[in-house]
Short mmCIF file of C-alpha atoms in Angstrom, two decimals:
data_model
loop_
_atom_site.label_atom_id
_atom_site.label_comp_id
_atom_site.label_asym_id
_atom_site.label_seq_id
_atom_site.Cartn_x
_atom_site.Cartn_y
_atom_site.Cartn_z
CA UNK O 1 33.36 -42.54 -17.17
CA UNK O 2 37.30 -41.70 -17.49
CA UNK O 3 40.04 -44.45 -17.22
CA UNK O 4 41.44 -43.39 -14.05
CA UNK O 5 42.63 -47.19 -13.15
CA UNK O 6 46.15 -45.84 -14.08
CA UNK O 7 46.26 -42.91 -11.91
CA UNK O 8 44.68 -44.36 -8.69
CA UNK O 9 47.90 -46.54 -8.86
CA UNK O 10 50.43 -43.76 -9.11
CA UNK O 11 52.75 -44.17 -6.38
CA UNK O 12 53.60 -41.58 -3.66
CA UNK O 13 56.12 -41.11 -0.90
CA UNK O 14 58.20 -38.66 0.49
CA UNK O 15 58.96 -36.48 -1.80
CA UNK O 16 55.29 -35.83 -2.51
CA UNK O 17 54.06 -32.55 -1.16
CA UNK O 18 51.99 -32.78 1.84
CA UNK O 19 52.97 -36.66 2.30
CA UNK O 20 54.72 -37.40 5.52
CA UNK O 21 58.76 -37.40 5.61
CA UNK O 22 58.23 -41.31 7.44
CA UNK O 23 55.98 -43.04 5.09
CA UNK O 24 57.25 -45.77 2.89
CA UNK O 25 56.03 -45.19 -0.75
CA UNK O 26 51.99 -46.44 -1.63
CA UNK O 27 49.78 -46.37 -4.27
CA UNK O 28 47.09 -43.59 -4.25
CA UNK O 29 44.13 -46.14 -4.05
CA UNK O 30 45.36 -46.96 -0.75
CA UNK O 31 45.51 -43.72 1.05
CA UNK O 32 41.97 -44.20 2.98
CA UNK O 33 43.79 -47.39 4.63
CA UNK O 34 46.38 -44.48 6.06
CA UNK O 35 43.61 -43.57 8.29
CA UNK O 36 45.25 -40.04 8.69
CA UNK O 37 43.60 -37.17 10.46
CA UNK O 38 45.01 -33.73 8.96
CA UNK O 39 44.21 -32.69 12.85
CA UNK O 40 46.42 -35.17 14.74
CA UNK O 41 48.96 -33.48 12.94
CA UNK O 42 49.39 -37.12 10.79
CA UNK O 43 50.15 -35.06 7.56
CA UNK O 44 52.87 -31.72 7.03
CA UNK O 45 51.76 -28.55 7.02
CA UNK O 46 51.64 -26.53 5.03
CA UNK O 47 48.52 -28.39 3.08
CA UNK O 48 45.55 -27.77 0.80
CA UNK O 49 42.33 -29.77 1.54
CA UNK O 50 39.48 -30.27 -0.46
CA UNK O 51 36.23 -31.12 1.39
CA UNK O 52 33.96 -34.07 0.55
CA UNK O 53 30.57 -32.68 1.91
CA UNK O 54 31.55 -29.28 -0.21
CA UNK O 55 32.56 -30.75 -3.37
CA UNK O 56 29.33 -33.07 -3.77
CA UNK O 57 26.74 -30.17 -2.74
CA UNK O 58 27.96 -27.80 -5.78
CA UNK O 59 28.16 -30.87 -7.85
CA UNK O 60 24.59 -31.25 -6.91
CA UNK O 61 23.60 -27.85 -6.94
CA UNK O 62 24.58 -27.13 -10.03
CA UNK O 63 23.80 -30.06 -12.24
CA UNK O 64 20.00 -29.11 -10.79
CA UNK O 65 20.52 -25.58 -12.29
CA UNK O 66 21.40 -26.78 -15.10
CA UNK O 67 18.97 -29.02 -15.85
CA UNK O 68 15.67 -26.62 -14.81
CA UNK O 69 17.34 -23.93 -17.13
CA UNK O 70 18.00 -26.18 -19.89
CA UNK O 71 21.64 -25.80 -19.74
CA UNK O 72 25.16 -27.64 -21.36
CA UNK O 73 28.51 -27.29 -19.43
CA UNK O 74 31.98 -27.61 -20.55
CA UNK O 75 33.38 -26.87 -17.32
CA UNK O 76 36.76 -25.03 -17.69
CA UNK O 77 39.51 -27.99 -16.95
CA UNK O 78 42.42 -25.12 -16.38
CA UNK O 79 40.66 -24.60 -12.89
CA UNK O 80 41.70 -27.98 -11.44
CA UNK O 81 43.78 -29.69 -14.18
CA UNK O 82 42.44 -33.26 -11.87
CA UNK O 83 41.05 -36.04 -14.33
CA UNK O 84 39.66 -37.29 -11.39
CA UNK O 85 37.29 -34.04 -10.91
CA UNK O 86 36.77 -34.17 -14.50
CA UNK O 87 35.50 -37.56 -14.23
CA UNK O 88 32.71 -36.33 -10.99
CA UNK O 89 32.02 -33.25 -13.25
CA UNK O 90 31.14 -35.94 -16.55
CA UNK O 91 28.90 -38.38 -13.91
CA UNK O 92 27.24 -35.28 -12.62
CA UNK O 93 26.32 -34.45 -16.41
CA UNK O 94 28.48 -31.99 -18.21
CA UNK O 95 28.48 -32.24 -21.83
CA UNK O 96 32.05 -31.82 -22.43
CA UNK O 97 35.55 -30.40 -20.64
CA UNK O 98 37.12 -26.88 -21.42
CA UNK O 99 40.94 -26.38 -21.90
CA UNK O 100 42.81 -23.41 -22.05
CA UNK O 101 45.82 -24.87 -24.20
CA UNK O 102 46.83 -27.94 -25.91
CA UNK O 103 48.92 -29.28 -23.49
CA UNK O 104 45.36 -29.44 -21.42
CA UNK O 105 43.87 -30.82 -24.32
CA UNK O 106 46.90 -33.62 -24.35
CA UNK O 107 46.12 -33.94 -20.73
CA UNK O 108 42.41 -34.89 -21.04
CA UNK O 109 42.92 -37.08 -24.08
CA UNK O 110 45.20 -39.21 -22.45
CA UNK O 111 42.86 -39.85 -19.57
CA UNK O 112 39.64 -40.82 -22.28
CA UNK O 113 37.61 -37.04 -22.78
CA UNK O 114 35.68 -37.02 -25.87
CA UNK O 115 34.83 -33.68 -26.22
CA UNK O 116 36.97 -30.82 -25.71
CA UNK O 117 36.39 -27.12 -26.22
CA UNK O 118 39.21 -25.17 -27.08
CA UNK O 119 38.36 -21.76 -25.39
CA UNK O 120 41.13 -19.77 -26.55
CA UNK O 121 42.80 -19.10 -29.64
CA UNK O 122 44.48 -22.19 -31.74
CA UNK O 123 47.85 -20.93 -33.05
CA UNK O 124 51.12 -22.41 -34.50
CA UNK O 125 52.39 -25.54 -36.08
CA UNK O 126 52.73 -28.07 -33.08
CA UNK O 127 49.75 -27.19 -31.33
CA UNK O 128 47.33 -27.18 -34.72
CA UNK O 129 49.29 -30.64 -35.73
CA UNK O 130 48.88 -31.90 -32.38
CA UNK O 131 45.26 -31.73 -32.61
CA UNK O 132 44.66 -32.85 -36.03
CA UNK O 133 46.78 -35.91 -34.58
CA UNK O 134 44.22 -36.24 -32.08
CA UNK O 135 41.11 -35.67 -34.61
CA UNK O 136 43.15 -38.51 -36.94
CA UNK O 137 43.26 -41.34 -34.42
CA UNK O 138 39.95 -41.42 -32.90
CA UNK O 139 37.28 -40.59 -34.98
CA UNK O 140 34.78 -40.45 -31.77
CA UNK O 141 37.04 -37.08 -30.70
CA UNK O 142 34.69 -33.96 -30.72
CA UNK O 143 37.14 -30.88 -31.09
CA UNK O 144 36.13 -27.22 -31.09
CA UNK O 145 38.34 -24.49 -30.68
CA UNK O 146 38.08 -20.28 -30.69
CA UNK O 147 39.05 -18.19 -33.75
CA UNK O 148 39.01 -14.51 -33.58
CA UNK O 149 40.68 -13.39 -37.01
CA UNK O 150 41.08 -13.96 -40.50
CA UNK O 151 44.75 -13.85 -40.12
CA UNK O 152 43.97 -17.17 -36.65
CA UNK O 153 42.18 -19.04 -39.33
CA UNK O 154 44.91 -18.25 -42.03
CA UNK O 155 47.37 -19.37 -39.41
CA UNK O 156 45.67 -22.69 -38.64
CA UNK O 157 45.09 -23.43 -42.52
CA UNK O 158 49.11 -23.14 -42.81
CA UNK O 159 50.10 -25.16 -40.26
CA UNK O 160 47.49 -27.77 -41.92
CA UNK O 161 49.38 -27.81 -44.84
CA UNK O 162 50.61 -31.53 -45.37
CA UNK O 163 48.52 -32.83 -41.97
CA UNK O 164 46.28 -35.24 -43.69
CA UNK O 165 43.53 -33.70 -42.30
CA UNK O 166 40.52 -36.41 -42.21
CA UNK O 167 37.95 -34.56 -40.35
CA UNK O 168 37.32 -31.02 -40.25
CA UNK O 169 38.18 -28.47 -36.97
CA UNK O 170 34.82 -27.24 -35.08
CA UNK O 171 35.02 -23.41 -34.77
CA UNK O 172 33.33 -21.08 -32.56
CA UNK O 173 33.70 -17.32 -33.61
CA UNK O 174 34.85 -15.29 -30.01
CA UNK O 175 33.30 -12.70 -30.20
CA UNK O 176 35.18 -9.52 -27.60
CA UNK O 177 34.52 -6.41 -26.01
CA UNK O 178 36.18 -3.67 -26.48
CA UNK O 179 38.65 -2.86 -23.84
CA UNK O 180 38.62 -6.62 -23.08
CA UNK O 181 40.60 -9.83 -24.01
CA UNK O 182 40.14 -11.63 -27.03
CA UNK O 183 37.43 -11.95 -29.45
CA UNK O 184 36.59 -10.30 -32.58
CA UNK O 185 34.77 -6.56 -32.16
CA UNK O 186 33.17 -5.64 -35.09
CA UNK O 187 29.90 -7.46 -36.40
CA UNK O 188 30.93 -6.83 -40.54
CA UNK O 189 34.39 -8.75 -39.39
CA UNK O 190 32.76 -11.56 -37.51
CA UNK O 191 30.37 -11.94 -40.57
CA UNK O 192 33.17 -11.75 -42.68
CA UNK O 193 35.48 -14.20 -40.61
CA UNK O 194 32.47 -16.64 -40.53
CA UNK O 195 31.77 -16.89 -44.23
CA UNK O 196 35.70 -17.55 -44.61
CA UNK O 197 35.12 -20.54 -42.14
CA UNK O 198 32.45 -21.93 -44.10
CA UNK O 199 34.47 -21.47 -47.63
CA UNK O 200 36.38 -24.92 -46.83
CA UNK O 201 34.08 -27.46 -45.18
CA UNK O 202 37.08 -29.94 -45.75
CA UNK O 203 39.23 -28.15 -43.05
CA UNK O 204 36.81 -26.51 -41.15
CA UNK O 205 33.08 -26.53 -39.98
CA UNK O 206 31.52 -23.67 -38.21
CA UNK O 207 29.87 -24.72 -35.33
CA UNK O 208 28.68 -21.55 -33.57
CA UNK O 209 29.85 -18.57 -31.45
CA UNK O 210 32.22 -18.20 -28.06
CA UNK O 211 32.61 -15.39 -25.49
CA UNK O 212 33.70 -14.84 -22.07
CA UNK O 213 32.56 -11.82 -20.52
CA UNK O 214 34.64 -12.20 -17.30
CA UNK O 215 37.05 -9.69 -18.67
CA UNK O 216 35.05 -6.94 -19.95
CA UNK O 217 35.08 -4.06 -18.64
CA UNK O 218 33.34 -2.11 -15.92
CA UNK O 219 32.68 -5.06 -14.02
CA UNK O 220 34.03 -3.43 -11.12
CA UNK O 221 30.67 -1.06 -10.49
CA UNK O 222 27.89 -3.66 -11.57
CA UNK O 223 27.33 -6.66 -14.12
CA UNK O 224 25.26 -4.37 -16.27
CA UNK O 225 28.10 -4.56 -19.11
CA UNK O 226 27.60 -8.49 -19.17
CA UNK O 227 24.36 -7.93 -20.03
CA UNK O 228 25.42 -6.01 -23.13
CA UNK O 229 27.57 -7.78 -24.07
CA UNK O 230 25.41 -10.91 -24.13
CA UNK O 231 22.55 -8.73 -26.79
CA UNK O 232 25.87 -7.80 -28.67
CA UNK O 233 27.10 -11.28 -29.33
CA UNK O 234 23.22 -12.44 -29.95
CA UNK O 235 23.01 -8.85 -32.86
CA UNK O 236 25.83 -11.02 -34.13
CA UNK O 237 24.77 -14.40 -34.34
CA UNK O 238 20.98 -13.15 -36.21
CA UNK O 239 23.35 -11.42 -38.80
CA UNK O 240 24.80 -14.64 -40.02
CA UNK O 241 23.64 -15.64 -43.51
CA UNK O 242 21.92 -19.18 -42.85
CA UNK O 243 24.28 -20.78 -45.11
CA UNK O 244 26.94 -20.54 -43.32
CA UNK O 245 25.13 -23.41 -40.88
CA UNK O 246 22.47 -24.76 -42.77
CA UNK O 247 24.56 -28.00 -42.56
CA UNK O 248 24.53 -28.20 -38.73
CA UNK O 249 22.46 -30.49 -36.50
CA UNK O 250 23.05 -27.16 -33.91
CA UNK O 251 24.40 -24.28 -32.72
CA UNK O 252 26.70 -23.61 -30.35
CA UNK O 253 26.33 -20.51 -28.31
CA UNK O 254 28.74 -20.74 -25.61
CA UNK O 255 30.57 -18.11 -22.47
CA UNK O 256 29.45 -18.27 -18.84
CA UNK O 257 32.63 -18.23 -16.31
CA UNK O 258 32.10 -18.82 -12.90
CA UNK O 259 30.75 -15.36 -11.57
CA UNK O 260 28.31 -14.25 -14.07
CA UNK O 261 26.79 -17.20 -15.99
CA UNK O 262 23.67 -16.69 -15.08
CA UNK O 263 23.12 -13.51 -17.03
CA UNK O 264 25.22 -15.42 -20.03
CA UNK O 265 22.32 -18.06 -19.90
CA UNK O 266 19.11 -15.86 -19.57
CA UNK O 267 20.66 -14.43 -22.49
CA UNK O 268 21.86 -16.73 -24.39
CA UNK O 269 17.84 -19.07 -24.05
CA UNK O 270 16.10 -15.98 -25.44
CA UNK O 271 18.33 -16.77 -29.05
CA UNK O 272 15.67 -18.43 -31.77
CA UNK O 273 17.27 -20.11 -34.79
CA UNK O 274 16.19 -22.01 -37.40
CA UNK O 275 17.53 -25.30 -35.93
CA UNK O 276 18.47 -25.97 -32.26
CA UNK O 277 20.85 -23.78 -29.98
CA UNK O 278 23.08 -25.27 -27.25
CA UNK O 279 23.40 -23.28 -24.39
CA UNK O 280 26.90 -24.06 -23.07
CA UNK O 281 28.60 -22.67 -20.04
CA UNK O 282 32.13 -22.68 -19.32
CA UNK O 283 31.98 -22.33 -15.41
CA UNK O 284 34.56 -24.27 -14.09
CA UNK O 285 35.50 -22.46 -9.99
CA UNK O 286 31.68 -23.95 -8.99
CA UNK O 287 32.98 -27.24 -8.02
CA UNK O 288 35.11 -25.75 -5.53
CA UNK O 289 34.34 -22.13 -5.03
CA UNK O 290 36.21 -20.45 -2.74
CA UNK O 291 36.53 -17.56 0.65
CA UNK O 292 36.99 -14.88 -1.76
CA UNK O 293 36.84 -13.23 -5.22
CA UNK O 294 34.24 -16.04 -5.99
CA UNK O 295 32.18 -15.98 -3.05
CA UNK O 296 31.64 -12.27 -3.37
CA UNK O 297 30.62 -12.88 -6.93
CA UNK O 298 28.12 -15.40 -5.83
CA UNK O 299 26.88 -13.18 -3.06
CA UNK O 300 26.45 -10.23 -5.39
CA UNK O 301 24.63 -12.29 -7.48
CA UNK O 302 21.94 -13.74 -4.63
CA UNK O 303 21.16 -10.21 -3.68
CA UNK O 304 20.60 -9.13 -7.47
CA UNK O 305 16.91 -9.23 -7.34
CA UNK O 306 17.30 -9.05 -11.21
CA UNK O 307 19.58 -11.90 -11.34
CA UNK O 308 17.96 -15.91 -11.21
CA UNK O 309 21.09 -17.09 -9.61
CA UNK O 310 19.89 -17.43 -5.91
CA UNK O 311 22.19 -20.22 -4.40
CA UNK O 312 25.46 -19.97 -2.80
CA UNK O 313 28.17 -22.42 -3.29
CA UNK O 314 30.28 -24.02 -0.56
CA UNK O 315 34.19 -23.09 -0.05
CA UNK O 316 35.58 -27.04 -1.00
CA UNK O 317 39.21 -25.46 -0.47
CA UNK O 318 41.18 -25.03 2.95
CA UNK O 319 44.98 -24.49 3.32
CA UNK O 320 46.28 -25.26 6.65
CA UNK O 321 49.59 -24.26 8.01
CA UNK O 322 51.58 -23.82 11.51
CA UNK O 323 52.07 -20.54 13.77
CA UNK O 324 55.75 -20.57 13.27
CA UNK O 325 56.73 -17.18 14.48
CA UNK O 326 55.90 -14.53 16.57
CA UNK O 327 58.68 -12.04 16.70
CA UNK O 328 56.95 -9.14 17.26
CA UNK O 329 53.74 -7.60 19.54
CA UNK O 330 50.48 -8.36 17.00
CA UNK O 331 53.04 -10.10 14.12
CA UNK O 332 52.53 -13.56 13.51
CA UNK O 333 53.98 -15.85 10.54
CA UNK O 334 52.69 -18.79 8.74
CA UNK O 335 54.50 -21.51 7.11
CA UNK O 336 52.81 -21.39 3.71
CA UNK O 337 53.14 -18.86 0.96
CA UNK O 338 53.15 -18.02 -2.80
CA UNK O 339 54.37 -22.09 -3.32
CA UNK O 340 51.31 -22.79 -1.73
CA UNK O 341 48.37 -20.11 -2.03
CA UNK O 342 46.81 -17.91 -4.43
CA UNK O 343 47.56 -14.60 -4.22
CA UNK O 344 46.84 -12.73 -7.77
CA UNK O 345 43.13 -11.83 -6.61
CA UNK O 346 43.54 -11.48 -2.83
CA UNK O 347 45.54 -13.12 0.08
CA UNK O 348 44.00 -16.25 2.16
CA UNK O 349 41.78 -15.01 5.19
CA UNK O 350 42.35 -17.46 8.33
CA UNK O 351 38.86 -18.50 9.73
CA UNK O 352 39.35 -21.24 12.16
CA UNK O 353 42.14 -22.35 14.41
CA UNK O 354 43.40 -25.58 16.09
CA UNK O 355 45.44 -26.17 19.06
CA UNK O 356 46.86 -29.34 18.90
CA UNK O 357 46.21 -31.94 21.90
CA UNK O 358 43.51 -28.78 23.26
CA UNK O 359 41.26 -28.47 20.22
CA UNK O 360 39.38 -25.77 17.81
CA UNK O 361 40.15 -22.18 19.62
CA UNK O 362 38.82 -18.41 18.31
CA UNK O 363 40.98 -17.21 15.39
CA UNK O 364 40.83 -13.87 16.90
CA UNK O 365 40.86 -10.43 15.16
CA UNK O 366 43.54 -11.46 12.28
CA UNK O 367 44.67 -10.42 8.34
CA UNK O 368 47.17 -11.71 6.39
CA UNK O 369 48.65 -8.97 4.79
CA UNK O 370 51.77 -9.57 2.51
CA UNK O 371 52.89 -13.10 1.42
CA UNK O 372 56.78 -14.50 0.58
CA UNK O 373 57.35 -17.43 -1.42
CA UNK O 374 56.86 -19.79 1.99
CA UNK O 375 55.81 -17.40 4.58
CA UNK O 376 52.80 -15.60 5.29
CA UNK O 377 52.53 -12.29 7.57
CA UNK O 378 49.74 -12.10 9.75
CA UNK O 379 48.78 -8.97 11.69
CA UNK O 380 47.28 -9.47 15.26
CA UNK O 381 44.96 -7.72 17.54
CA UNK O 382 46.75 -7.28 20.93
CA UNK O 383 44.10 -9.88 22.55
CA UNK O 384 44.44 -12.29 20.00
CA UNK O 385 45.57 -15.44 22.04
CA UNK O 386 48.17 -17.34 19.07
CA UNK O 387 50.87 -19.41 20.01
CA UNK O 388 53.50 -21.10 17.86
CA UNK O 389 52.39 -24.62 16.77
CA UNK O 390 48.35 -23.36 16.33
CA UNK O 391 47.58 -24.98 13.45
CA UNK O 392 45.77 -22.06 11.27
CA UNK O 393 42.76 -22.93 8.58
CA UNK O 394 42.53 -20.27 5.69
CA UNK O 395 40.07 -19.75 2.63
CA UNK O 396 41.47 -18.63 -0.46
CA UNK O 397 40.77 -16.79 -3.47
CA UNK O 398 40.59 -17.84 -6.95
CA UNK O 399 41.10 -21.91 -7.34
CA UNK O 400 42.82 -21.40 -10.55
CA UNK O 401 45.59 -20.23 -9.02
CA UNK O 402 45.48 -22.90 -6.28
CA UNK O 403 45.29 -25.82 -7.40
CA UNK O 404 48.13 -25.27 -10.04
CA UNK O 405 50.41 -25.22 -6.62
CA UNK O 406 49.83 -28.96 -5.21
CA UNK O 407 50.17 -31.98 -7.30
CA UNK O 408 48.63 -33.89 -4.85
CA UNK O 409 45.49 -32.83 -2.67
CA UNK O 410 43.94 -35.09 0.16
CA UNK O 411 40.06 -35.18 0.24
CA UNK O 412 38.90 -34.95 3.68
CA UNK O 413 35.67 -35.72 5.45
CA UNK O 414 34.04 -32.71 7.95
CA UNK O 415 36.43 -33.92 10.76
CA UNK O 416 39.44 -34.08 8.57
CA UNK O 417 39.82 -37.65 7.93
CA UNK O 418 41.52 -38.62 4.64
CA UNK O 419 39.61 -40.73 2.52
CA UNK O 420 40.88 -39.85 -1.14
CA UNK O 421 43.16 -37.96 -2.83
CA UNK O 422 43.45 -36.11 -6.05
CA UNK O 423 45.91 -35.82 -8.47
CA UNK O 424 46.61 -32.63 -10.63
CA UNK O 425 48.64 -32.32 -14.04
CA UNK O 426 49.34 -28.57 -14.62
#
């Protein structure tokens, strides 16, 4: 669905991360003809993987949510930044992309997306020109964006100020919880902010309502708050005079992250308006999930006997790296670090090891405890059998914070042949 001709012939050698120090410079679209094995030691280590087999089950398995529950997605583009994962995320059905900031929104235009969701606050003159550039030049660009504020909205009508505005912005009010991140708190002010959208049909149109409640808080002892949350945003949305979107063909009621959408959606179905409501989630770690923060979410959720959300997604992300050191009794050191893992909502957890020219061995009793910019510190038990040269496979946590760390990331099969690649443009 996305041009991508362009970027399967981007060119990379050498100085690529993860591409081997003797290869002569090729074009992406010819990497499967490499025949590498990331287990024959063919590429460097240190070096994030995504898995095929993973990446096309959630792809499945949530497109078939989706579509029993009567569900949109905008997945969140800031968790990959890959036009290329974009484009399996459109073919597998999403209604549009979400970006985080402009420059994402630049980023997705120039490989073809049509409909962006702006899922954070629109502020200041080049990024609210930038847009309206956008808007100007293809009239077939849907744009939506957050507003929280009188004093956003005044902001953005400044900065519009000699534009030549042809088409109006979409808004979606964010509505917040107190103690949280952004969003609006009070109902009169949301009410209030709303009927100032809908003054100026010109610059704006009011499109519907935005939320994200995976910053609330008191998420840390159960996911009860999400579901207040949700009946708080929904209080809002019956308050609003029908004028203010008597015009619209329908409503936009969109939030859902990637650990508690389906309490967003049950939610979010049980609104009744007088025209139709588009349930849109935001979820954007599903595609790749991950070993930690994620897969505990999705866990928690399975075992919720009050939650519908009774799947579990697959880990798509590995990072492999040598045994490099071993200077002390049960200390062991990695060659990858903070340049190459995440490590703002835990640190990687090894869960398989290879021996080169002997094959896949126990990892042993093992936990990575502290991270430097390239190393990693592992702490042993005394019968853990390491040697320097293993080659060590680790989950991670949070793929936000991975992927934004390789601009390049092989796609492998089960057995670690390369057949693909991906691009990333953070």
């Amino acid at each position: 669905m996305l041009d991508l001709g362009p970027l399967r012939q981007t060119i990379l050698d050498r100085n690529t991360k993860g591409i081997p120090g003797t290869c002569t410079p090729f074009k992406l679209c010819d990497i499967a003809t490499k025949q590498w094995n990331v287990l024959r030691e063919d590429l460097p280590l240190p070096l994030m993987v995504l898995k095929r087999s993973s990446l096309d089950f959630n792809s499945d398995l949530f497109a078939n949510y989706l579509s029993e529950h009567d569900l949109s997605l905008a997945p969140h583009g800031k968790t990959t930044m890959s036009p290329q994962l974009f484009d399996e995320q459109l073919r597998h059905g999403a209604w549009g992309i979400t970006a985080a900031t402009v420059n994402q929104v630049q980023v997705m235009r120039q490989f073809g997306i049509n409909r962006i969701v702006l899922a954070n606050q629109l502020v200041g003159k080049a990024n609210v020109q930038s847009i309206v550039s956008e808007m100007n030049s293809d009239p077939n660009f849907e744009f939506f964006c957050f507003v929280d504020s009188i004093a956003q909205l005044e902001n953005i009508e400044r900065n519009l100020l000699g534009a030549n505005q042809t088409r109006p912005i979409g808004i979606l009010v964010e509505i917040g919880a107190v103690g949280g991140r952004t969003g609006i708190r009070e109902q009169d002010e949301a009410i209030a902010l709303i009927e100032k959208v809908s003054t100026d049909q010109s610059k704006f149109r009011f499109s519907g309502m935005g939320a994200f409640e995976g910053a609330i808080p008191g998420l840390n002892k159960s996911a009860d708050p999400v579901t207040t949350y949700a009946n708080q945003i929904l209080e809002v949305v019956q308050a609003i005079p029908q004028s203010c979107y008597g015009g619209l063909g329908e409503f936009i009621l969109t939030g859902g992250g990637s650990s508690y959408f389906d309490i967003i959606a049950e939610r979010f179905k049980s609104m009744e308006m007088s025209l139709p409501v588009r349930v849109l989630l935001r979820s954007g770690c599903y595609v790749t999930n991950d070993h930690g923060a994620y897969r505990s979410a999705q866990e928690e959720a399975r075992m919720d006997p009050d939650r519908h959300w009774h799947s579990q997604f697959r880990p798509a992300l590995e990072v492999w790296s040598y045994v490099q050191s071993m200077p002390e009794p049960e200390l062991a050191f990695l060659t990858m670090g903070k340049r190459d893992v995440p490590f703002d909502a835990g640190l990687p957890v090894p869960f398989k090891r290879f021996r080169p020219d002997v094959g896949f061995q126990d990892v042993g009793t093992c936990e990575i405890f502290n991270t430097n910019d390239q190393h990693a510190y592992v702490r042993l038990c005394a019968d853990t059998d390491w040697k320097v040269g293993d080659m060590i496979c680790s989950g991670i946590s949070h793929p936000c914070t991975a992927f934004d760390k390789w601009r390049f990331i092989p796609v492998v099969t089960d057995d670690y042949d390369v057949i693909d690649g991906v691009l990333t443009y953070f």
